Phi, psi and omega in degrees: 000319180296319179294325179295316178299318180295319180296317179296320180295317179294323178295320178297316181295327184292338181256002177296138174224141178255147178297137179286128180260120181286156179293137179277086183274150178072024184279350184240155175301143178294149178100351177292131179260108184271136179230173179210156172239131181240129174235184179295332186260331190207150166246112181268120179255125190214155176287150178304137183101347180256020186299318181296320178295318180296320179295319178298315179298314180298320180297313182296317181294319177298320180297314178296321180299325184270337191235350187230071181239341189303319186273006181225327181130165190263002182290143181214154179191138178291142179227164178266138178232124179257124179266108183267128181238012181256005183258168171238010181261115180284111183194177175192159178204163171235135180222166176248169180062059002266170174295118181198170177218153173229135174248128175262112201285335184289123185283163171287153178284317183283137177263002186300313186277308185286332185083204186272354184298132177303140190301309183290331173296316179299317178296317182300315181291311186293311185286327177292331174299323176296323176299313179298321178299311182298316181298318184276352172274352181275081183205164176058228181297324178300315180292324179301313180284335173296318179295322181285317192233004174088195190289338177298316177292324175304312181295314183297310186290323180292326180276340171288325187272335186242124182293153183297332180292334176292313183304310185279323179297318179294323179291323177291321174303317182293313181295330179284318182291328186262012179214171175271001180234241182080153186297328182296342179267350184267126178299336177299330183294327180259015185307307185292319180296318180293324178294317178296318180297317181294330180273359179075024179265118183237094182276151178288161181303317183301318179290318179296322181293320187264346178083179183207144172266002183244311185260152175289122178222134175299151182281182186289340174297311183289319177300313182295320180296317179296314182296315187283325176294323177294317179298316181294317182295325185268325188241000177102158185294332186276348187297315182296328176297313181296321179296313181299315183294320178291324178294316180296330178280354180061052169279081192111110189290316182263133183052053185297328181290314180296322179294318178295320178297321180292324178297323186267337185235347184085000181230136170282181183299319177298318180293320178294322177299313181298318181292317179296318181297316180295323178296314181292322178301319179296318179297315182292323178296321178294322177299314180293326179299327182264011181250131178277093184282147178244139182290148176234160180250125181288137172262321172245140183280146175292128181289150183268330187244323186246128177297121186227138181241129169249119185236156172053054179292143179220137175287139171255167185296333182273007179091353178277178183230139171248150179205161176265118185247137174211164179207177177291348181251339185226147177283174188293143176209152175272130180237153175246133183242122180214127180054038177079358181256136184250131180233133177283130180264307181196158174274163175239150182278188183291137179217155178280314177242131176295143181196142174206140175214165184223139175187147175057031179080006183232139170273146181222140174204181178236155177227148183274139172221166187225144173291120184296335182266324186254106188294342181253018179243119180237159181228159175230108187250152183274135175239134178243150174228118179276113184293326181288317182274343182067032183241142179253142183216131172275110191281323183237159180229130175054053179237177177235072179250148182219151174051056181284151174206132180279145181293160181303326180272359177076007185266350182211159178228131178256138177209148174284134175241131177237118182281166176303333178272013177064038173269123186259133177204169173251129177255138171258122186243157171284120184289353178265325185245340185082003180290144179288123178266316186202144177247124176270108185288165186214075189300331178273000180051047171297146173281123185249143179205159171055057179293151176217140179278147166286164187297329180271358178072014183262357180208159177236134177251140178207168173275136179234148179230135172210140177049044177059036172224153184243153172208169170251129184235157178240133177248122182275114183284345180275353179294148183290318182280126180273066182200172175272056180262195182299139178068012178246323180250131177243125176280121184267342179225153171296149177293137189213157173271355175290157178283145176222144180201152168049070176293151177221130186256132177200133174059037180075013180236153176244115178264147181197162171261145183205167185256021186303326185271004185087347172229137180299126180218175179267133178230171172212159171224178181260160182287346185283346178094023178291336182068015172283140184240132181233137181269133183258313182248161172214093185250163185285329186246306179175139177237137188217166165056064185287151171216139184248138179296161185297330178275358177074013185258355183222134175252130180251141182199168173265141180233135185271141177225177179290353176246019177108188180280136171240160175269128178235164176221162181205140176296139179251122176227116184303331182292334183269353179291143184271000000 
């Protein structure tokens, strides 16, 4: 009977066919001059002007190829990597048929998830781990069908035998182990799991594995990281490698990964999930036990049935609040909240990262657009909404702007600009026409994100990244030199591997969310550059996106729960800050 099942399974696989994917021709603007660097491990294909980035990527991949094989296996093969610089979508992937990778060079604005790790470094570590996974999964039955039918069968059989959470969880383990940052070190990465644990929600492995359109469930990156770190901690670093290789070889036709895990650990995947989940719940409960939590007051109520998110709350002059609202049932829209009543202002278009800001009577965000002719060219354009006139306007066309915010007097707009060659700067634009008024140069090419105006409109504060560390910096617009030179940039915080995001300036202070306490919370420092850090909130799961009332007595922020983000508030008293 066992031989009959195996024969039927092999016969089924032999007739599997995958749809042929045609080459995406004409995906780039004409005139791009493509060049390449070739090493023993990789051939990096890149547009002219991206040579320094390509060399860095090739160096990191070569280093991993030579030094980081023990936990995955010894197979190696040179592959092609295309460095794409015409997109605004931060991503990367590895695929088969043929074996190749693509890196989309524009980084995300928020540092909450990725942490301080430089974007292309993170891609090099994470995606090359996928290359190593694929190469070392080509064995046993998978290799047999690869020889018969090529890389399409290699891809099909390896992904049938190995769950998606292994591929991504193992890559996150690698990026965390090989850097001082990585997602595994960021409390934001375990946000959803900690919220579920605190609420007493314990889902079965099957539901967690397959996801839900109804309930909040962490994705396969987080599931895989939890499962594999527990396996490595209890059974050693090499165990997951042996499990993966036996699963890819189909030592056990049905559920080969779970069977391999049981051979090496005594537990199948459901049992390992339950054990890992209980272990992490105990760790998180102990963390909260040792944390001095402070009460917060809800502004928006936690929904009971539908996961709903309120993001980027901002105080308006009339005492009301605006926020970006979305849910599992509805797409994003800007809402106004006053006296407990919620009113929809306008919808927002498709975006890669959610974002909303307010200044000078105008709401600002960005929306994604695509070149209809060139499949690999994307744009990020600024959209404004005038609250007094009730009018929406797309300010820019076919640009690469991020995190826009209008100045307090409404006469200028600041936004991060990232060129195709990954040159980072802040542009000051006319909020009526979108015309460039001034360019704030960045000779060291720090990665800049999340600009915020000072109250007098004479300086801009933003998050900066260099050498996989973050800080908050202030740029003085009254300085004569239009650059980040001497006497123009002030570092407001020490450079750190902790996450920092979304500064807000009020009363000579800069408020921001950060991971200093082991849980994302709201902190502040002063505009003068003392680099002293004070903690404002202490919540159980995470607090983000601060806004301060005009009288400086109330801090507004988003707080995460098992039903999504809610808006919370807390009285602010400088004397009580830690």
